[in-house]
Amino acid sequence: MTAFDLTRGTAAADVAAAIDDMYDAFLAGDRTRFDQHLHPEVTTWETHLPGPLRTRAELDAYRARRDAAGARPSLDSLSAREMRVDVWGDTAVARYVLVAVAPGGEPEHTRVTDVLRRSATGWAIVHHHAELVRDVRTAGE
């Protein structure tokens, strides 16, 4: 379970639960459930991606090329740790360390910031920024 400050209210807990569900969906290979957590105009900036992806369509095109090449990541575990969530009305920011473990591999730590908007269907990520941490000692700083 992701740790977050419950004193910040149920909206923060809902955001943390949505992020946890998104990563559970990734591990399960459930792209439909994973994508329910992404806004159609999500921007995605990650260390390993080919430049910033400025829409969900660009993200989908990247994933199609990656999957066609047989390069979809295989992971034993994927978890958001040290999560902090702040909520202002229908806008939230989540910051956490994402820990990914490939089969037989060492944990890989990534610093993540997600900006989310709440709609009638729940919280959706409108901006995702992830940076691979080269020095694990500073992952949680």
Coordinates of N, CA, C and O in Angstrom, one line a residue:
M1 N 0.8 -1.2 0.0 CA 0.0 0.0 0.0 C 0.9 1.2 0.0 O 1.9 1.3 0.7
T2 N 0.5 2.2 -0.7 CA 1.2 3.5 -0.8 C 1.0 4.3 0.5 O -0.1 4.4 1.0
A3 N 2.1 4.9 1.0 CA 2.0 5.7 2.2 C 1.7 7.1 1.7 O 2.3 7.7 0.8
F4 N 0.7 7.8 2.4 CA 0.4 9.2 2.1 C -0.2 9.7 3.4 O -0.6 9.0 4.3
D5 N -0.3 11.0 3.5 CA -0.8 11.7 4.7 C -2.3 11.7 4.6 O -2.9 12.5 3.9
L6 N -2.9 10.9 5.5 CA -4.4 10.8 5.5 C -5.0 12.1 6.0 O -6.2 12.4 5.8
T7 N -4.2 12.9 6.7 CA -4.8 14.1 7.3 C -5.1 15.1 6.1 O -5.7 16.1 6.4
R8 N -4.6 14.9 5.0 CA -4.8 15.8 3.8 C -6.2 15.5 3.2 O -6.6 16.2 2.3
G9 N -7.0 14.5 3.7 CA -8.3 14.3 3.2 C -8.5 13.2 2.3 O -7.6 12.6 1.8
T10 N -9.8 12.9 2.0 CA -10.1 11.7 1.2 C -9.8 12.0 -0.3 O -9.5 11.0 -1.0
A11 N -9.7 13.2 -0.7 CA -9.4 13.4 -2.1 C -7.9 13.0 -2.3 O -7.6 12.4 -3.4
A12 N -7.0 13.2 -1.4 CA -5.6 12.8 -1.5 C -5.6 11.3 -1.5 O -4.8 10.7 -2.3
A13 N -6.4 10.6 -0.7 CA -6.4 9.2 -0.7 C -7.0 8.6 -2.0 O -6.5 7.6 -2.5
D14 N -7.9 9.3 -2.6 CA -8.5 8.9 -3.9 C -7.4 9.0 -5.0 O -7.3 8.1 -5.8
V15 N -6.6 10.0 -4.9 CA -5.5 10.2 -5.9 C -4.5 9.1 -5.8 O -4.1 8.4 -6.7
A16 N -4.1 8.8 -4.5 CA -3.1 7.8 -4.3 C -3.6 6.4 -4.7 O -2.9 5.6 -5.3
A17 N -4.9 6.2 -4.4 CA -5.5 4.9 -4.9 C -5.6 4.8 -6.4 O -5.3 3.7 -6.9
A18 N -5.9 5.9 -7.1 CA -5.9 5.8 -8.5 C -4.5 5.5 -9.1 O -4.4 4.7 -10.0
I19 N -3.5 6.1 -8.5 CA -2.1 5.9 -9.0 C -1.7 4.4 -8.7 O -1.2 3.8 -9.6
D20 N -2.0 3.9 -7.6 CA -1.8 2.5 -7.3 C -2.5 1.6 -8.2 O -1.9 0.6 -8.7
D21 N -3.7 1.9 -8.5 CA -4.5 1.1 -9.5 C -3.9 1.1 -10.9 O -3.9 0.1 -11.6
M22 N -3.4 2.3 -11.3 CA -2.8 2.4 -12.6 C -1.6 1.5 -12.7 O -1.5 0.7 -13.7
Y23 N -0.8 1.4 -11.7 CA 0.4 0.6 -11.7 C 0.0 -0.9 -11.6 O 0.7 -1.8 -12.2
D24 N -1.0 -1.2 -10.8 CA -1.5 -2.6 -10.8 C -2.0 -3.0 -12.1 O -1.7 -4.2 -12.6
A25 N -2.7 -2.1 -12.8 CA -3.2 -2.4 -14.2 C -2.0 -2.7 -15.1 O -2.0 -3.6 -16.0
F26 N -0.9 -1.9 -15.0 CA 0.3 -2.1 -15.8 C 0.8 -3.5 -15.6 O 1.1 -4.3 -16.6
L27 N 1.0 -3.9 -14.4 CA 1.5 -5.3 -14.1 C 0.6 -6.4 -14.6 O 1.1 -7.4 -15.0
A28 N -0.7 -6.1 -14.6 CA -1.7 -7.1 -15.1 C -1.8 -7.1 -16.6 O -2.5 -8.0 -17.1
G29 N -1.1 -6.2 -17.2 CA -1.2 -6.1 -18.7 C -2.6 -5.6 -19.1 O -3.0 -5.8 -20.3
D30 N -3.3 -4.8 -18.3 CA -4.6 -4.3 -18.6 C -4.5 -2.9 -19.0 O -4.6 -1.9 -18.3
R31 N -4.2 -2.7 -20.3 CA -4.0 -1.3 -20.9 C -5.3 -0.5 -20.8 O -5.2 0.7 -20.5
T32 N -6.4 -1.1 -20.9 CA -7.7 -0.3 -20.9 C -7.8 0.3 -19.5 O -8.1 1.5 -19.4
R33 N -7.6 -0.5 -18.4 CA -7.7 0.0 -17.1 C -6.6 1.1 -16.8 O -6.8 2.1 -16.2
F34 N -5.4 0.8 -17.3 CA -4.3 1.7 -17.1 C -4.7 3.1 -17.8 O -4.5 4.1 -17.2
D35 N -5.2 3.0 -19.0 CA -5.5 4.3 -19.7 C -6.6 5.0 -19.1 O -6.7 6.2 -19.4
Q36 N -7.5 4.4 -18.3 CA -8.6 5.1 -17.7 C -8.0 6.2 -16.7 O -8.7 7.1 -16.4
H37 N -6.8 6.1 -16.3 CA -6.2 7.0 -15.4 C -5.5 8.2 -16.1 O -4.9 9.0 -15.5
L38 N -5.5 8.2 -17.5 CA -4.8 9.2 -18.3 C -5.9 10.1 -19.0 O -6.8 9.6 -19.6
H39 N -5.7 11.4 -18.9 CA -6.5 12.3 -19.6 C -6.2 12.2 -21.1 O -5.0 11.9 -21.5
P40 N -7.1 12.4 -22.0 CA -6.8 12.3 -23.5 C -5.7 13.2 -23.9 O -5.0 12.9 -24.9
E41 N -5.5 14.3 -23.3 CA -4.5 15.3 -23.7 C -3.3 15.2 -22.7 O -2.5 16.2 -22.6
V42 N -3.0 14.1 -22.1 CA -1.9 13.9 -21.2 C -0.6 14.2 -21.9 O -0.4 13.8 -23.0
T43 N 0.3 14.9 -21.2 CA 1.7 15.1 -21.6 C 2.5 14.1 -20.8 O 2.3 13.9 -19.6
T44 N 3.4 13.4 -21.5 CA 4.2 12.4 -20.8 C 5.7 12.7 -21.1 O 6.1 12.6 -22.2
W45 N 6.4 13.0 -20.0 CA 7.9 13.3 -20.1 C 8.6 12.3 -19.2 O 8.5 12.4 -18.0
E46 N 9.3 11.4 -19.8 CA 10.0 10.4 -19.0 C 11.5 10.2 -19.6 O 11.7 10.4 -20.8
T47 N 12.4 9.9 -18.7 CA 13.8 9.8 -19.1 C 14.0 8.9 -20.3 O 14.7 9.2 -21.2
H48 N 13.3 7.7 -20.3 CA 13.5 6.7 -21.3 C 12.7 6.9 -22.6 O 12.8 6.2 -23.6
L49 N 11.8 7.9 -22.6 CA 10.9 8.1 -23.8 C 11.6 9.0 -24.8 O 12.5 9.8 -24.5
P50 N 11.2 8.9 -26.1 CA 11.8 9.7 -27.2 C 11.3 11.1 -27.2 O 10.4 11.5 -28.0
G51 N 11.8 11.9 -26.2 CA 11.3 13.3 -26.1 C 9.9 13.4 -25.5 O 9.3 12.4 -25.2
P52 N 9.4 14.6 -25.2 CA 8.1 14.7 -24.6 C 7.0 14.2 -25.5 O 7.0 14.6 -26.7
L53 N 6.1 13.5 -25.0 CA 4.9 13.1 -25.8 C 3.8 14.0 -25.3 O 3.5 14.0 -24.1
R54 N 3.2 14.7 -26.2 CA 2.4 15.9 -25.9 C 0.9 15.5 -25.9 O 0.1 16.4 -25.5
T55 N 0.5 14.3 -26.3 CA -0.9 13.9 -26.3 C -1.0 12.4 -26.0 O 0.0 11.7 -26.1
R56 N -2.1 12.0 -25.7 CA -2.3 10.5 -25.5 C -2.1 9.8 -26.8 O -1.6 8.7 -26.9
A57 N -2.5 10.5 -28.0 CA -2.3 9.8 -29.3 C -0.8 9.6 -29.5 O -0.4 8.6 -30.1
E58 N 0.1 10.6 -29.1 CA 1.5 10.4 -29.3 C 2.0 9.2 -28.4 O 2.8 8.4 -28.8
L59 N 1.5 9.2 -27.2 CA 1.8 8.1 -26.3 C 1.4 6.7 -26.9 O 2.2 5.8 -26.9
D60 N 0.2 6.7 -27.4 CA -0.3 5.4 -28.0 C 0.6 5.0 -29.2 O 0.9 3.8 -29.3
A61 N 1.0 5.9 -30.0 CA 1.8 5.6 -31.1 C 3.2 5.1 -30.7 O 3.7 4.1 -31.2
Y62 N 3.7 5.7 -29.6 CA 5.0 5.2 -29.1 C 4.8 3.8 -28.6 O 5.6 2.9 -28.9
R63 N 3.7 3.5 -27.8 CA 3.5 2.2 -27.2 C 3.3 1.2 -28.3 O 3.8 0.0 -28.2
A64 N 2.6 1.5 -29.4 CA 2.4 0.6 -30.5 C 3.7 0.2 -31.1 O 3.9 -1.0 -31.4
R65 N 4.6 1.1 -31.4 CA 5.9 0.8 -31.9 C 6.7 -0.1 -31.0 O 7.3 -1.0 -31.4
R66 N 6.7 0.3 -29.7 CA 7.5 -0.5 -28.7 C 6.9 -1.9 -28.6 O 7.7 -2.9 -28.6
D67 N 5.6 -2.0 -28.5 CA 5.0 -3.4 -28.4 C 5.2 -4.2 -29.6 O 5.5 -5.4 -29.5
A68 N 5.1 -3.6 -30.8 CA 5.4 -4.3 -32.1 C 6.8 -4.9 -32.1 O 7.1 -5.9 -32.7
A69 N 7.7 -4.2 -31.5 CA 9.1 -4.6 -31.5 C 9.4 -5.6 -30.4 O 10.5 -6.0 -30.2
G70 N 8.3 -5.9 -29.6 CA 8.5 -6.9 -28.5 C 9.2 -6.3 -27.3 O 9.9 -7.0 -26.6
A71 N 9.2 -5.0 -27.1 CA 9.9 -4.3 -26.1 C 9.1 -3.9 -24.9 O 9.6 -3.1 -24.1
R72 N 7.9 -4.4 -24.8 CA 7.1 -4.0 -23.6 C 7.8 -4.5 -22.3 O 8.2 -5.6 -22.2
P73 N 8.0 -3.6 -21.4 CA 8.7 -4.0 -20.1 C 8.0 -5.1 -19.4 O 6.8 -5.1 -19.3
S74 N 8.8 -6.1 -18.9 CA 8.3 -7.1 -18.1 C 8.8 -6.9 -16.7 O 10.0 -6.7 -16.5
L75 N 7.9 -6.8 -15.8 CA 8.3 -6.4 -14.4 C 7.7 -7.4 -13.4 O 6.6 -7.9 -13.5
D76 N 8.5 -7.7 -12.3 CA 8.0 -8.5 -11.2 C 7.2 -7.6 -10.3 O 6.3 -8.1 -9.6
S77 N 7.6 -6.4 -10.1 CA 6.9 -5.5 -9.2 C 7.0 -4.0 -9.7 O 8.0 -3.7 -10.4
L78 N 6.1 -3.2 -9.3 CA 6.0 -1.8 -9.7 C 5.2 -1.1 -8.6 O 4.0 -1.4 -8.4
S79 N 5.8 -0.2 -7.9 CA 5.1 0.4 -6.8 C 5.5 1.9 -6.5 O 6.7 2.2 -6.7
A80 N 4.5 2.7 -6.2 CA 4.8 4.1 -5.9 C 5.0 4.2 -4.4 O 4.2 3.7 -3.6
R81 N 6.2 4.7 -4.0 CA 6.6 4.8 -2.6 C 6.8 6.3 -2.2 O 7.1 7.1 -3.1
E82 N 6.8 6.6 -0.9 CA 7.1 7.9 -0.4 C 6.1 8.9 -1.1 O 6.6 10.0 -1.4
M83 N 4.9 8.6 -1.3 CA 4.0 9.5 -2.0 C 3.5 10.6 -1.1 O 3.2 10.5 0.0
R84 N 3.5 11.8 -1.8 CA 2.9 13.0 -1.2 C 1.9 13.5 -2.2 O 2.2 13.7 -3.4
V85 N 0.7 13.8 -1.7 CA -0.4 14.3 -2.6 C -1.0 15.6 -2.0 O -1.3 15.6 -0.8
D86 N -1.1 16.6 -2.8 CA -1.7 17.8 -2.4 C -2.9 18.0 -3.4 O -2.8 17.8 -4.6
V87 N -4.0 18.5 -2.9 CA -5.2 18.7 -3.6 C -5.7 20.1 -3.4 O -5.8 20.6 -2.3
W88 N -6.1 20.7 -4.6 CA -6.7 22.1 -4.5 C -7.9 22.0 -5.4 O -7.8 22.0 -6.7
G89 N -9.1 21.8 -4.8 CA -10.3 21.7 -5.6 C -10.3 20.5 -6.5 O -10.1 19.3 -6.1
D90 N -10.3 20.7 -7.8 CA -10.3 19.6 -8.8 C -9.0 19.4 -9.4 O -8.8 18.8 -10.5
T91 N -7.9 19.9 -8.8 CA -6.5 19.7 -9.2 C -5.7 19.1 -8.1 O -5.9 19.5 -7.0
A92 N -4.8 18.2 -8.5 CA -4.0 17.5 -7.5 C -2.6 17.3 -8.1 O -2.4 17.3 -9.3
V93 N -1.6 17.3 -7.2 CA -0.2 16.9 -7.6 C 0.2 15.8 -6.7 O 0.1 15.9 -5.5
A94 N 0.7 14.8 -7.3 CA 1.3 13.6 -6.6 C 2.8 13.5 -6.9 O 3.2 13.6 -8.1
R95 N 3.6 13.4 -5.9 CA 5.0 13.2 -6.0 C 5.4 11.9 -5.3 O 5.0 11.7 -4.2
Y96 N 6.2 11.1 -6.0 CA 6.5 9.8 -5.4 C 7.8 9.2 -6.1 O 8.2 9.7 -7.1
V97 N 8.3 8.2 -5.5 CA 9.4 7.4 -6.1 C 8.8 6.1 -6.6 O 8.2 5.3 -5.8
L98 N 8.9 5.9 -7.9 CA 8.4 4.6 -8.5 C 9.5 3.6 -8.5 O 10.6 3.9 -9.0
V99 N 9.2 2.5 -7.9 CA 10.3 1.4 -7.9 C 9.8 0.3 -8.8 O 8.7 -0.3 -8.5
A100 N 10.6 0.0 -9.8 CA 10.3 -1.1 -10.7 C 11.4 -2.2 -10.6 O 12.6 -1.8 -10.5
V101 N 11.0 -3.4 -10.6 CA 11.9 -4.5 -10.5 C 11.6 -5.5 -11.7 O 10.5 -6.1 -11.7
A102 N 12.6 -5.6 -12.6 CA 12.5 -6.5 -13.7 C 12.8 -7.9 -13.2 O 13.5 -8.1 -12.2
P103 N 12.3 -9.0 -13.9 CA 12.7 -10.3 -13.4 C 14.2 -10.5 -13.3 O 14.9 -10.3 -14.3
G104 N 14.6 -10.9 -12.1 CA 16.0 -11.1 -11.9 C 16.9 -9.9 -11.8 O 18.1 -10.0 -11.7
G105 N 16.2 -8.7 -11.8 CA 17.0 -7.5 -11.8 C 17.0 -6.8 -10.5 O 16.3 -7.2 -9.5
E106 N 17.7 -5.7 -10.5 CA 17.8 -4.8 -9.3 C 16.7 -3.8 -9.4 O 16.3 -3.4 -10.5
P107 N 16.2 -3.3 -8.2 CA 15.2 -2.2 -8.3 C 15.7 -1.0 -9.0 O 16.9 -0.6 -8.9
E108 N 14.8 -0.4 -9.8 CA 15.1 0.8 -10.5 C 14.2 1.9 -9.9 O 13.0 1.7 -9.8
H109 N 14.8 3.0 -9.5 CA 14.0 4.1 -8.9 C 13.8 5.3 -9.8 O 14.8 5.7 -10.5
T110 N 12.6 5.8 -9.9 CA 12.3 6.9 -10.7 C 11.5 7.9 -9.9 O 10.6 7.6 -9.2
R111 N 11.9 9.2 -10.0 CA 11.2 10.3 -9.3 C 10.0 10.7 -10.3 O 10.3 10.9 -11.5
V112 N 8.8 10.7 -9.7 CA 7.7 11.0 -10.6 C 6.9 12.2 -10.0 O 6.7 12.3 -8.7
T113 N 6.4 13.0 -10.9 CA 5.4 14.1 -10.5 C 4.3 13.9 -11.5 O 4.5 13.9 -12.7
D114 N 3.1 13.7 -10.9 CA 1.8 13.6 -11.7 C 0.9 14.8 -11.3 O 0.7 15.0 -10.1
V115 N 0.4 15.5 -12.3 CA -0.6 16.5 -12.1 C -1.9 15.9 -12.6 O -2.0 15.3 -13.7
L116 N -2.9 16.0 -11.8 CA -4.2 15.3 -12.1 C -5.4 16.3 -12.0 O -5.3 17.3 -11.3
R117 N -6.4 16.0 -12.8 CA -7.7 16.8 -12.7 C -8.8 15.8 -12.4 O -8.8 14.7 -12.9
R118 N -9.7 16.3 -11.6 CA -10.9 15.5 -11.2 C -12.1 15.8 -12.2 O -12.3 17.0 -12.4
S119 N -12.7 14.8 -12.6 CA -13.9 15.0 -13.5 C -15.0 14.1 -12.9 O -14.8 13.4 -11.8
A120 N -16.1 14.0 -13.5 CA -17.2 13.1 -13.1 C -16.8 11.7 -13.0 O -17.4 10.9 -12.2
T121 N -15.8 11.3 -13.8 CA -15.4 9.9 -13.8 C -14.2 9.6 -12.9 O -13.8 8.5 -12.8
G122 N -13.7 10.6 -12.2 CA -12.6 10.4 -11.3 C -11.4 11.3 -11.6 O -11.5 12.2 -12.4
W123 N -10.3 10.9 -11.0 CA -9.0 11.6 -11.2 C -8.3 11.1 -12.5 O -8.2 9.9 -12.7
A124 N -7.8 12.0 -13.3 CA -7.0 11.6 -14.5 C -5.7 12.4 -14.6 O -5.7 13.6 -14.3
I125 N -4.6 11.8 -15.0 CA -3.4 12.4 -15.1 C -3.3 13.3 -16.3 O -3.6 12.8 -17.4
V126 N -3.0 14.6 -16.1 CA -2.9 15.5 -17.3 C -1.5 15.8 -17.6 O -1.2 16.2 -18.7
H127 N -0.6 15.5 -16.7 CA 0.9 15.7 -16.9 C 1.6 14.7 -16.1 O 1.4 14.6 -14.9
H128 N 2.5 13.9 -16.7 CA 3.3 12.9 -16.0 C 4.8 13.2 -16.4 O 5.1 13.2 -17.5
H129 N 5.6 13.4 -15.3 CA 7.0 13.7 -15.5 C 7.7 12.7 -14.6 O 7.5 12.6 -13.4
A130 N 8.6 11.9 -15.3 CA 9.4 10.9 -14.6 C 10.9 10.9 -14.9 O 11.2 11.0 -16.1
E131 N 11.7 10.9 -13.9 CA 13.2 11.0 -14.1 C 13.8 9.8 -13.4 O 13.7 9.6 -12.2
L132 N 14.6 9.0 -14.2 CA 15.3 7.9 -13.6 C 16.3 8.4 -12.6 O 17.0 9.4 -12.9
V133 N 16.4 7.8 -11.5 CA 17.4 8.2 -10.5 C 18.6 7.3 -10.6 O 18.5 6.1 -10.5
R134 N 19.7 8.0 -10.9 CA 21.0 7.2 -11.1 C 21.6 6.9 -9.8 O 22.3 5.9 -9.7
D135 N 21.4 7.7 -8.8 CA 22.0 7.5 -7.5 C 20.9 7.2 -6.5 O 20.1 8.1 -6.1
V136 N 20.7 5.9 -6.2 CA 19.6 5.5 -5.3 C 19.6 6.2 -4.0 O 18.5 6.4 -3.4
R137 N 20.7 6.6 -3.5 CA 20.8 7.3 -2.2 C 20.0 8.5 -2.2 O 19.5 9.0 -1.1
T138 N 19.8 9.2 -3.3 CA 19.0 10.4 -3.4 C 17.6 10.2 -3.9 O 16.9 11.2 -4.2
A139 N 17.1 9.0 -4.1 CA 15.8 8.8 -4.7 C 14.7 9.4 -3.9 O 13.7 9.9 -4.4
G140 N 14.8 9.4 -2.6 CA 13.7 9.9 -1.8 C 13.9 11.3 -1.3 O 13.2 11.8 -0.5
E141 N 14.9 12.0 -1.8 CA 15.2 13.4 -1.4 C 14.5 14.4 -2.3 O 14.2 14.1 -3.4

